[in-house]
């Protein structure tokens, strides 16, 4: 599996809040997982998932929202690209409006 750092604008969808506990520990880690795509060329896009660590009481971002993301990307064979975000800035606006681009 190859990995690299990826920087770009990504449309986020299907946000889901996940809380996990480390084995043999009481430490809980919260994050949101979103589906997106990595656009390689005008005709090629790879399905991807973005994992964003966040406080336990945060709510997932709205579907269709665009965010500037810096993430570690992993490319497992025959699976979706995995993006482990360490910097996410959602673009302001309402993604349900036609003028949001």
Short mmCIF file of N, CA and C in Angstrom, two decimals:
data_model
loop_
_atom_site.label_atom_id
_atom_site.label_comp_id
_atom_site.label_asym_id
_atom_site.label_seq_id
_atom_site.Cartn_x
_atom_site.Cartn_y
_atom_site.Cartn_z
N UNK A 1 0.85 -1.17 0.00
CA UNK A 1 0.00 0.00 0.00
C UNK A 1 0.90 1.24 0.00
N UNK A 2 0.59 2.18 -0.87
CA UNK A 2 1.34 3.44 -0.95
C UNK A 2 0.65 4.51 -0.14
N UNK A 3 1.43 5.48 0.34
CA UNK A 3 0.83 6.62 1.05
C UNK A 3 1.59 7.88 0.69
N UNK A 4 0.89 9.01 0.85
CA UNK A 4 1.46 10.32 0.56
C UNK A 4 0.60 11.38 1.24
N UNK A 5 1.06 12.63 1.22
CA UNK A 5 0.25 13.73 1.72
C UNK A 5 -0.47 14.35 0.53
N UNK A 6 -1.76 14.59 0.69
CA UNK A 6 -2.57 15.15 -0.38
C UNK A 6 -3.21 16.45 0.10
N UNK A 7 -3.28 17.44 -0.78
CA UNK A 7 -3.84 18.75 -0.47
C UNK A 7 -4.84 19.09 -1.56
N UNK A 8 -6.04 19.54 -1.17
CA UNK A 8 -7.00 19.92 -2.20
C UNK A 8 -8.35 20.28 -1.64
N UNK A 9 -9.27 20.59 -2.55
CA UNK A 9 -10.65 20.88 -2.20
C UNK A 9 -11.47 19.62 -2.47
N UNK A 10 -12.27 19.22 -1.46
CA UNK A 10 -13.06 18.00 -1.57
C UNK A 10 -14.50 18.27 -1.19
N UNK A 11 -15.44 17.70 -1.96
CA UNK A 11 -16.85 17.74 -1.61
C UNK A 11 -17.11 16.60 -0.62
N UNK A 12 -17.73 16.92 0.50
CA UNK A 12 -17.98 15.93 1.55
C UNK A 12 -19.42 15.44 1.47
N UNK A 13 -19.64 14.15 1.70
CA UNK A 13 -20.98 13.59 1.68
C UNK A 13 -21.09 12.47 2.71
N UNK A 14 -22.32 12.16 3.10
CA UNK A 14 -22.63 11.03 3.99
C UNK A 14 -21.83 11.06 5.29
N UNK A 15 -21.74 12.23 5.92
CA UNK A 15 -21.00 12.35 7.18
C UNK A 15 -21.57 11.45 8.26
N UNK A 16 -20.69 10.72 8.91
CA UNK A 16 -21.10 9.80 9.98
C UNK A 16 -20.16 9.96 11.16
N UNK A 17 -20.72 10.12 12.35
CA UNK A 17 -19.94 10.27 13.58
C UNK A 17 -19.61 8.90 14.13
N UNK A 18 -18.33 8.68 14.46
CA UNK A 18 -17.87 7.40 14.99
C UNK A 18 -17.04 7.67 16.23
N UNK A 19 -17.32 6.91 17.29
CA UNK A 19 -16.52 6.99 18.52
C UNK A 19 -15.92 5.61 18.75
N UNK A 20 -14.61 5.56 18.92
CA UNK A 20 -13.95 4.27 19.13
C UNK A 20 -13.17 4.30 20.44
N UNK A 21 -12.98 3.13 21.01
CA UNK A 21 -12.22 2.97 22.25
C UNK A 21 -11.01 2.10 21.95
N UNK A 22 -9.85 2.54 22.41
CA UNK A 22 -8.64 1.74 22.21
C UNK A 22 -8.75 0.44 23.00
N UNK A 23 -8.20 -0.66 22.47
CA UNK A 23 -8.22 -1.92 23.20
C UNK A 23 -7.52 -1.79 24.56
N UNK A 24 -8.07 -2.42 25.56
CA UNK A 24 -7.51 -2.42 26.92
C UNK A 24 -7.36 -1.01 27.48
N UNK A 25 -8.29 -0.12 27.13
CA UNK A 25 -8.21 1.27 27.58
C UNK A 25 -9.61 1.85 27.68
N UNK A 26 -9.72 2.95 28.38
CA UNK A 26 -11.00 3.66 28.45
C UNK A 26 -10.96 4.94 27.62
N UNK A 27 -9.85 5.16 26.92
CA UNK A 27 -9.70 6.36 26.10
C UNK A 27 -10.57 6.24 24.86
N UNK A 28 -11.44 7.25 24.66
CA UNK A 28 -12.34 7.25 23.50
C UNK A 28 -11.88 8.32 22.51
N UNK A 29 -11.91 7.98 21.24
CA UNK A 29 -11.54 8.90 20.18
C UNK A 29 -12.74 9.08 19.26
N UNK A 30 -13.06 10.34 18.97
CA UNK A 30 -14.21 10.64 18.10
C UNK A 30 -13.73 11.20 16.78
N UNK A 31 -14.41 10.82 15.72
CA UNK A 31 -14.12 11.38 14.41
C UNK A 31 -15.35 11.25 13.52
N UNK A 32 -15.34 12.00 12.44
CA UNK A 32 -16.38 11.90 11.42
C UNK A 32 -15.76 11.28 10.17
N UNK A 33 -16.55 10.47 9.50
CA UNK A 33 -16.10 9.86 8.25
C UNK A 33 -17.01 10.36 7.14
N UNK A 34 -16.41 10.79 6.04
CA UNK A 34 -17.15 11.30 4.88
C UNK A 34 -16.74 10.54 3.64
N UNK A 35 -17.65 10.44 2.68
CA UNK A 35 -17.27 9.91 1.37
C UNK A 35 -16.95 11.09 0.46
N UNK A 36 -16.04 10.86 -0.47
CA UNK A 36 -15.61 11.89 -1.41
C UNK A 36 -14.94 11.18 -2.59
N UNK A 37 -14.21 11.91 -3.38
CA UNK A 37 -13.47 11.32 -4.50
C UNK A 37 -12.16 12.08 -4.69
N UNK A 38 -11.15 11.37 -5.15
CA UNK A 38 -9.87 11.98 -5.52
C UNK A 38 -9.86 12.07 -7.04
N UNK A 39 -9.90 13.29 -7.55
CA UNK A 39 -9.93 13.52 -9.00
C UNK A 39 -8.51 13.47 -9.54
N UNK A 40 -8.18 12.43 -10.32
CA UNK A 40 -6.83 12.26 -10.84
C UNK A 40 -6.63 12.97 -12.17
N UNK A 41 -7.67 12.99 -12.99
CA UNK A 41 -7.66 13.66 -14.29
C UNK A 41 -9.12 13.97 -14.62
N UNK A 42 -9.39 14.70 -15.69
CA UNK A 42 -10.79 15.03 -16.01
C UNK A 42 -11.70 13.81 -16.15
N UNK A 43 -11.15 12.66 -16.51
CA UNK A 43 -11.99 11.48 -16.71
C UNK A 43 -11.79 10.38 -15.67
N UNK A 44 -10.91 10.59 -14.70
CA UNK A 44 -10.62 9.55 -13.71
C UNK A 44 -10.77 10.11 -12.30
N UNK A 45 -11.66 9.48 -11.52
CA UNK A 45 -11.84 9.84 -10.11
C UNK A 45 -11.86 8.55 -9.29
N UNK A 46 -11.13 8.54 -8.19
CA UNK A 46 -11.08 7.38 -7.30
C UNK A 46 -11.99 7.61 -6.11
N UNK A 47 -12.84 6.64 -5.74
CA UNK A 47 -13.66 6.81 -4.54
C UNK A 47 -12.76 6.90 -3.32
N UNK A 48 -13.19 7.70 -2.34
CA UNK A 48 -12.35 7.91 -1.15
C UNK A 48 -13.20 8.12 0.09
N UNK A 49 -12.59 7.91 1.23
CA UNK A 49 -13.17 8.23 2.54
C UNK A 49 -12.21 9.17 3.25
N UNK A 50 -12.79 10.20 3.90
CA UNK A 50 -12.00 11.14 4.70
C UNK A 50 -12.37 10.92 6.16
N UNK A 51 -11.34 10.75 7.00
CA UNK A 51 -11.56 10.65 8.45
C UNK A 51 -11.05 11.94 9.07
N UNK A 52 -11.95 12.61 9.82
CA UNK A 52 -11.63 13.89 10.46
C UNK A 52 -11.82 13.72 11.97
N UNK A 53 -10.74 13.87 12.73
CA UNK A 53 -10.86 13.81 14.19
C UNK A 53 -11.53 15.09 14.67
N UNK A 54 -12.45 14.94 15.63
CA UNK A 54 -13.19 16.10 16.14
C UNK A 54 -13.72 15.79 17.54
N UNK A 55 -14.11 16.84 18.29
CA UNK A 55 -14.67 16.60 19.62
C UNK A 55 -15.91 15.71 19.54
N UNK A 56 -16.18 15.00 20.63
CA UNK A 56 -17.27 14.03 20.64
C UNK A 56 -18.65 14.63 20.38
N UNK A 57 -18.85 15.91 20.70
CA UNK A 57 -20.17 16.50 20.52
C UNK A 57 -20.31 17.30 19.23
N UNK A 58 -19.30 17.26 18.35
CA UNK A 58 -19.42 17.90 17.03
C UNK A 58 -20.42 17.14 16.18
N UNK A 59 -21.08 17.86 15.27
CA UNK A 59 -21.99 17.22 14.33
C UNK A 59 -21.30 17.16 12.97
N UNK A 60 -21.60 16.14 12.17
CA UNK A 60 -20.98 16.06 10.84
C UNK A 60 -21.37 17.27 9.98
N UNK A 61 -20.50 17.62 9.07
CA UNK A 61 -20.76 18.73 8.15
C UNK A 61 -21.84 18.32 7.15
N UNK A 62 -22.52 19.32 6.58
CA UNK A 62 -23.63 19.07 5.65
C UNK A 62 -23.15 18.39 4.37
N UNK A 63 -24.01 17.55 3.81
CA UNK A 63 -23.70 16.92 2.52
C UNK A 63 -23.49 17.97 1.45
N UNK A 64 -22.50 17.75 0.62
CA UNK A 64 -22.23 18.66 -0.48
C UNK A 64 -21.31 19.81 -0.12
N UNK A 65 -20.98 19.94 1.15
CA UNK A 65 -20.10 21.01 1.58
C UNK A 65 -18.70 20.77 1.01
N UNK A 66 -18.04 21.83 0.58
CA UNK A 66 -16.68 21.72 0.05
C UNK A 66 -15.72 22.18 1.13
N UNK A 67 -14.62 21.45 1.30
CA UNK A 67 -13.63 21.79 2.32
C UNK A 67 -12.23 21.72 1.72
N UNK A 68 -11.37 22.61 2.22
CA UNK A 68 -9.94 22.53 1.90
C UNK A 68 -9.35 21.53 2.88
N UNK A 69 -8.68 20.51 2.37
CA UNK A 69 -8.21 19.40 3.21
C UNK A 69 -6.73 19.12 2.95
N UNK A 70 -6.00 18.91 4.05
CA UNK A 70 -4.64 18.37 3.99
C UNK A 70 -4.72 17.04 4.73
N UNK A 71 -4.32 15.96 4.07
CA UNK A 71 -4.49 14.64 4.68
C UNK A 71 -3.39 13.69 4.25
N UNK A 72 -3.18 12.69 5.07
CA UNK A 72 -2.33 11.57 4.69
C UNK A 72 -3.23 10.64 3.88
N UNK A 73 -2.80 10.30 2.68
CA UNK A 73 -3.59 9.44 1.80
C UNK A 73 -2.95 8.07 1.70
N UNK A 74 -3.78 7.05 1.80
CA UNK A 74 -3.33 5.67 1.63
C UNK A 74 -4.14 5.05 0.50
N UNK A 75 -3.49 4.24 -0.30
CA UNK A 75 -4.10 3.66 -1.48
C UNK A 75 -4.09 2.13 -1.40
N UNK A 76 -5.02 1.55 -0.61
CA UNK A 76 -5.05 0.09 -0.54
C UNK A 76 -5.53 -0.50 -1.87
N UNK A 77 -4.98 -1.63 -2.23
CA UNK A 77 -5.30 -2.29 -3.49
C UNK A 77 -6.78 -2.66 -3.56
N UNK A 78 -7.46 -2.28 -4.62
CA UNK A 78 -8.87 -2.62 -4.88
C UNK A 78 -9.83 -2.08 -3.83
N UNK A 79 -9.50 -0.99 -3.16
CA UNK A 79 -10.38 -0.38 -2.15
C UNK A 79 -10.40 1.12 -2.34
N UNK A 80 -11.29 1.79 -1.61
CA UNK A 80 -11.35 3.25 -1.65
C UNK A 80 -10.08 3.85 -1.07
N UNK A 81 -9.71 5.02 -1.58
CA UNK A 81 -8.57 5.76 -1.03
C UNK A 81 -8.94 6.18 0.40
N UNK A 82 -8.01 6.08 1.33
CA UNK A 82 -8.25 6.48 2.72
C UNK A 82 -7.51 7.78 2.99
N UNK A 83 -8.24 8.83 3.39
CA UNK A 83 -7.65 10.12 3.69
C UNK A 83 -7.79 10.38 5.19
N UNK A 84 -6.68 10.48 5.87
CA UNK A 84 -6.66 10.77 7.31
C UNK A 84 -6.31 12.25 7.46
N UNK A 85 -7.34 13.08 7.61
CA UNK A 85 -7.16 14.54 7.57
C UNK A 85 -6.52 15.06 8.84
N UNK A 86 -5.58 15.99 8.66
CA UNK A 86 -5.04 16.69 9.82
C UNK A 86 -5.24 18.19 9.70
N UNK A 87 -5.88 18.65 8.63
CA UNK A 87 -6.24 20.06 8.48
C UNK A 87 -7.46 20.13 7.57
N UNK A 88 -8.58 20.67 8.09
CA UNK A 88 -9.82 20.78 7.32
C UNK A 88 -10.41 22.16 7.55
N UNK A 89 -10.68 22.87 6.45
CA UNK A 89 -11.34 24.18 6.53
C UNK A 89 -12.57 24.14 5.62
N UNK A 90 -13.77 24.06 6.21
CA UNK A 90 -14.98 24.06 5.39
C UNK A 90 -15.18 25.43 4.74
N UNK A 91 -15.57 25.45 3.47
CA UNK A 91 -15.86 26.71 2.79
C UNK A 91 -17.22 27.21 3.24
N UNK A 92 -17.33 28.51 3.50
CA UNK A 92 -18.60 29.05 3.99
C UNK A 92 -19.69 28.98 2.92
N UNK A 93 -20.92 28.99 3.39
CA UNK A 93 -22.05 28.99 2.48
C UNK A 93 -22.97 27.81 2.72
N UNK A 94 -24.06 27.80 1.99
CA UNK A 94 -25.07 26.76 2.10
C UNK A 94 -24.98 25.85 0.88
N UNK A 95 -24.54 24.60 1.05
CA UNK A 95 -24.37 23.72 -0.11
C UNK A 95 -25.67 23.35 -0.81
N UNK A 96 -26.82 23.65 -0.20
CA UNK A 96 -28.09 23.35 -0.85
C UNK A 96 -28.51 24.44 -1.83
N UNK A 97 -27.84 25.59 -1.79
CA UNK A 97 -28.16 26.70 -2.70
C UNK A 97 -27.46 26.50 -4.04
N UNK A 98 -28.13 26.92 -5.12
CA UNK A 98 -27.58 26.74 -6.46
C UNK A 98 -26.28 27.51 -6.68
N UNK A 99 -26.14 28.67 -6.04
CA UNK A 99 -24.94 29.49 -6.25
C UNK A 99 -23.72 28.99 -5.47
N UNK A 100 -23.90 28.01 -4.58
CA UNK A 100 -22.76 27.44 -3.85
C UNK A 100 -21.98 26.57 -4.82
N UNK A 101 -20.71 26.88 -4.99
CA UNK A 101 -19.93 26.16 -6.00
C UNK A 101 -18.63 25.66 -5.44
#
